[in-house]
Amino acid sequence: MSAEAAGIHTSAPGVATTPRGEQNHGHHGLAGAPVPAPVPSTHPDLAEILVTENALRAKITELAAAIDADYAGQEVLLVGVLKGAVMLMADLARALTISTTLEFMAVSSYGSSTSSSGVVRILKDLDRSIEGRHVLVVEDIIDSGLTLSWLMRNLSSRHPASVEVVALLRKPEALRVDLDVRYVGFDIPSAFVVGYGLDFAERYRTLPYVGTLTPEVIAAG
Ligand code: IMP
């Protein structure tokens, strides 16, 4: 089923303003940096490490500084998307100095094990209302952008003061969707990656870096 047939539209979510009430055209946030040259992995299932532990740490410090500056004096509700965003949520939340509260959502996007269809179901919803709150969605990776596009529309309909996104990783396909992502860690090539929260059949989430799997592991999965 196509995204349109499933009632999923890939236009921009209804997010009109930034935390400071400006029109948001994405130029005050943090654009994704290209990943540095990959390094060989010593893990038997991984082909290459795309983002090292050090690069992750430095990027999270940078993202936190940008978010602290943009939301100075305001309280932000961080909404982590389970399970992939847990590592980013834990590290980013501790790096921020502004006042924050945490919530989690779990969504499932139907599709194969390595791609999403844009048909989204809420497995775990937010515990309380977000009306009037400044919401910052914490996402692991944007691939097709279909999941996030749906989530932004869903959250925007709950009347928050603002909704923005911080995503650690973004693949090139995401740029084809009209999706305003305010903070992006790294723009990575179009490959399936694991580690730092990201899984393949629930494995590899706890690796402290982000890397690509060997073709043998993908074929066997
Ligand atoms: P999208 O709807 O295609 O943007 O995919 C969103 C979700 O698919 C992400 O939040 C991840 O959970 C998952 N995903 C997309 N690409 C990858 C990947 O390379 N590795 C692991 N999970 C991924």
Coordinates of C-alpha atoms and ligand atoms in Angstrom, one line a residue:
M1 CA 0.0 0.0 0.0
S2 CA 1.3 3.4 -0.9
A3 CA 1.6 6.2 1.7
E4 CA -1.1 8.2 0.0
A5 CA -3.5 5.2 -0.2
A6 CA -3.0 4.7 3.5
G7 CA -4.0 8.3 4.2
I8 CA -0.5 9.4 5.0
H9 CA 0.5 12.7 3.4
T10 CA 4.1 13.7 3.3
S11 CA 3.6 17.5 3.4
A12 CA 5.0 19.6 6.2
P13 CA 3.4 19.2 9.6
G14 CA 1.3 22.0 11.0
V15 CA 4.1 23.6 13.0
A16 CA 3.9 27.3 12.6
T17 CA 6.2 28.7 15.2
T18 CA 9.4 28.2 17.1
P19 CA 9.7 28.4 20.8
R20 CA 10.2 32.2 20.5
G21 CA 7.1 32.5 18.3
E22 CA 9.0 33.1 15.0
Q23 CA 8.1 31.6 11.7
N24 CA 10.2 28.5 11.5
H25 CA 12.1 28.0 8.2
G26 CA 14.7 25.9 9.8
H27 CA 17.5 28.4 9.7
H28 CA 18.0 28.9 13.5
G29 CA 18.6 25.2 14.3
L30 CA 21.5 23.0 13.7
A31 CA 22.0 21.5 10.2
G32 CA 23.3 18.0 9.9
A33 CA 27.0 17.6 9.5
P34 CA 28.3 15.1 7.0
V35 CA 29.8 12.1 8.7
P36 CA 33.6 11.8 8.7
A37 CA 35.3 9.0 6.8
P38 CA 34.2 5.6 8.2
V39 CA 36.6 3.6 10.3
P40 CA 37.0 -0.2 10.2
S41 CA 35.1 -2.1 12.9
T42 CA 36.4 -4.8 15.2
H43 CA 32.8 -6.1 15.8
P44 CA 32.4 -9.2 13.7
D45 CA 28.9 -8.2 12.5
L46 CA 29.8 -4.7 11.5
A47 CA 31.3 -3.6 8.2
E48 CA 32.3 0.0 9.2
I49 CA 31.8 2.5 12.0
L50 CA 30.1 5.6 10.6
V51 CA 29.9 7.7 13.8
T52 CA 32.4 7.0 16.6
E53 CA 31.7 7.3 20.3
N54 CA 33.8 10.5 20.4
A55 CA 31.9 12.1 17.4
L56 CA 28.6 11.2 19.1
R57 CA 29.7 12.9 22.4
A58 CA 30.9 16.0 20.6
K59 CA 27.7 16.3 18.5
I60 CA 25.4 15.9 21.5
T61 CA 27.3 18.7 23.3
E62 CA 26.8 20.9 20.2
L63 CA 23.1 20.0 19.9
A64 CA 22.5 20.7 23.6
A65 CA 24.2 24.1 23.3
A66 CA 21.9 25.1 20.3
I67 CA 18.8 23.9 22.1
D68 CA 19.8 25.6 25.4
A69 CA 20.2 28.9 23.5
D70 CA 16.9 28.6 21.5
Y71 CA 14.8 27.7 24.5
A72 CA 16.5 29.9 27.1
G73 CA 14.2 30.6 30.1
Q74 CA 11.6 28.1 28.9
E75 CA 10.6 24.6 29.9
V76 CA 10.8 22.0 27.3
L77 CA 9.0 18.6 27.1
L78 CA 11.3 16.1 25.5
V79 CA 9.3 13.4 23.7
G80 CA 11.5 10.4 23.0
V81 CA 10.4 7.9 20.4
L82 CA 11.0 4.4 21.7
K83 CA 13.1 2.4 21.4
G84 CA 15.7 3.9 19.0
A85 CA 15.9 7.3 20.7
V86 CA 16.7 6.0 24.2
M87 CA 20.4 6.6 24.0
L88 CA 20.1 10.1 22.5
M89 CA 17.4 11.0 25.0
A90 CA 19.5 9.9 28.0
D91 CA 22.6 11.7 26.8
L92 CA 21.0 14.8 25.4
A93 CA 18.7 15.3 28.4
R94 CA 21.7 15.3 30.7
A95 CA 23.7 17.7 28.5
L96 CA 20.9 20.3 28.5
T97 CA 20.9 23.0 31.2
I98 CA 17.3 24.3 30.5
S99 CA 14.4 23.0 32.4
T100 CA 13.1 19.8 30.8
T101 CA 10.6 17.0 31.5
L102 CA 10.6 13.7 29.7
E103 CA 7.9 11.7 28.0
F104 CA 8.1 8.7 25.7
M105 CA 6.0 7.4 22.8
A106 CA 6.2 4.1 21.0
V107 CA 5.0 3.9 17.4
S108 CA 5.3 1.1 14.9
S109 CA 5.5 1.8 11.2
Y110 CA 4.5 -1.2 9.2
G111 CA 7.0 -2.3 6.6
S112 CA 9.9 -4.7 6.1
S113 CA 12.6 -5.1 8.7
T114 CA 14.7 -2.4 7.0
S115 CA 12.2 0.1 5.6
S116 CA 9.0 1.8 6.8
S117 CA 5.8 2.2 4.9
G118 CA 4.4 5.3 6.6
V119 CA 1.5 3.4 8.0
V120 CA 1.9 4.3 11.7
R121 CA 0.2 2.9 14.8
I122 CA 0.7 4.2 18.4
L123 CA 1.9 1.4 20.7
K124 CA 2.4 3.7 23.7
D125 CA 0.9 7.2 23.8
L126 CA 2.0 10.2 25.9
D127 CA 1.0 10.0 29.6
R128 CA -0.3 13.5 29.8
S129 CA -1.5 16.5 27.7
I130 CA 1.0 18.6 25.8
E131 CA -1.4 21.5 25.4
G132 CA 0.5 24.8 25.7
R133 CA 3.9 23.0 26.1
H134 CA 7.0 23.5 24.1
V135 CA 7.6 20.0 22.7
L136 CA 10.9 18.7 21.3
V137 CA 10.6 15.3 19.6
V138 CA 13.8 13.3 20.1
E139 CA 14.3 10.9 17.2
D140 CA 17.1 8.4 16.4
I141 CA 17.0 8.5 12.6
I142 CA 15.0 9.9 9.7
D143 CA 15.0 7.6 6.7
S144 CA 11.9 8.1 4.5
G145 CA 10.6 10.7 7.0
L146 CA 7.1 9.1 6.9
T147 CA 7.0 8.1 10.5
L148 CA 8.1 11.6 11.7
S149 CA 5.8 13.3 9.3
W150 CA 2.9 11.4 10.7
L151 CA 4.0 12.0 14.3
M152 CA 4.4 15.7 13.8
R153 CA 0.9 16.0 12.5
N154 CA -0.4 13.9 15.4
L155 CA 1.4 16.0 18.0
S156 CA 0.5 19.3 16.4
S157 CA -3.2 18.5 16.6
R158 CA -2.9 18.4 20.4
H159 CA -2.3 22.2 20.6
P160 CA 1.2 22.4 21.9
A161 CA 2.8 25.9 22.1
S162 CA 5.4 24.6 19.6
V163 CA 6.7 21.3 18.2
E164 CA 10.2 20.8 16.9
V165 CA 12.5 17.9 16.2
V166 CA 16.0 16.9 17.1
A167 CA 17.2 13.9 15.1
L168 CA 20.6 12.3 15.5
L169 CA 20.8 10.9 12.0
R170 CA 19.2 11.8 8.7
K171 CA 19.4 9.8 5.4
P172 CA 19.2 11.4 2.0
E173 CA 15.7 10.1 1.3
A174 CA 14.4 12.3 4.2
L175 CA 15.3 15.5 2.2
R176 CA 12.6 14.5 -0.3
V177 CA 9.9 14.9 2.3
D178 CA 8.8 18.4 3.2
L179 CA 9.7 18.0 6.9
D180 CA 11.1 20.8 9.0
V181 CA 13.7 19.2 11.3
R182 CA 15.2 21.9 13.4
Y183 CA 18.2 20.0 14.8
V184 CA 20.1 17.3 12.9
G185 CA 23.2 15.6 14.2
F186 CA 24.7 13.9 11.1
D187 CA 23.6 13.4 7.5
I188 CA 24.6 9.9 6.7
P189 CA 24.6 7.9 3.4
S190 CA 21.7 5.8 2.5
A191 CA 22.7 2.6 4.3
F192 CA 21.1 0.5 7.1
V193 CA 22.8 1.4 10.3
V194 CA 22.8 0.0 13.9
G195 CA 24.1 1.0 17.3
Y196 CA 23.4 3.8 19.8
G197 CA 19.8 2.8 20.1
L198 CA 19.3 1.6 16.5
D199 CA 18.6 -2.1 16.0
F200 CA 18.4 -4.9 13.4
A201 CA 15.8 -7.4 14.7
E202 CA 16.2 -5.9 18.2
R203 CA 20.0 -6.5 18.2
Y204 CA 22.9 -4.0 18.4
R205 CA 21.0 -1.2 20.2
T206 CA 23.6 -1.1 23.0
L207 CA 26.7 -0.5 20.8
P208 CA 28.2 2.9 21.8
Y209 CA 28.7 3.9 18.1
V210 CA 26.8 3.8 14.8
G211 CA 27.9 1.5 12.1
T212 CA 26.8 -0.6 9.1
L213 CA 26.2 -4.3 9.1
T214 CA 28.0 -6.7 6.9
P215 CA 26.0 -7.9 3.9
E216 CA 26.1 -11.5 5.4
V217 CA 24.4 -10.4 8.6
I218 CA 21.7 -8.5 6.7
A219 CA 21.1 -11.4 4.4
A220 CA 20.9 -13.8 7.4
G221 CA 18.5 -11.5 9.4
Ligands
IMP1 P1 11.2 6.4 8.4 O1 9.7 6.4 8.6 O2 11.5 5.7 7.1 O3 11.8 7.8 8.5 O4 11.8 5.5 9.5 C1 11.8 5.8 10.8 C2 12.2 4.7 11.7 O5 12.7 3.5 11.0 C3 13.3 5.2 12.6 O6 12.8 5.9 13.7 C4 14.0 3.9 13.0 O7 13.4 3.3 14.1 C5 13.8 3.0 11.7 N1 15.0 3.1 10.9 C6 15.1 3.8 9.7 N2 16.4 3.6 9.2 C7 17.0 2.8 10.1 C8 18.4 2.2 10.1 O8 19.2 2.5 9.2 N3 18.6 1.4 11.1 C9 17.8 1.1 12.1 N4 16.5 1.6 12.1 C10 16.2 2.4 11.1

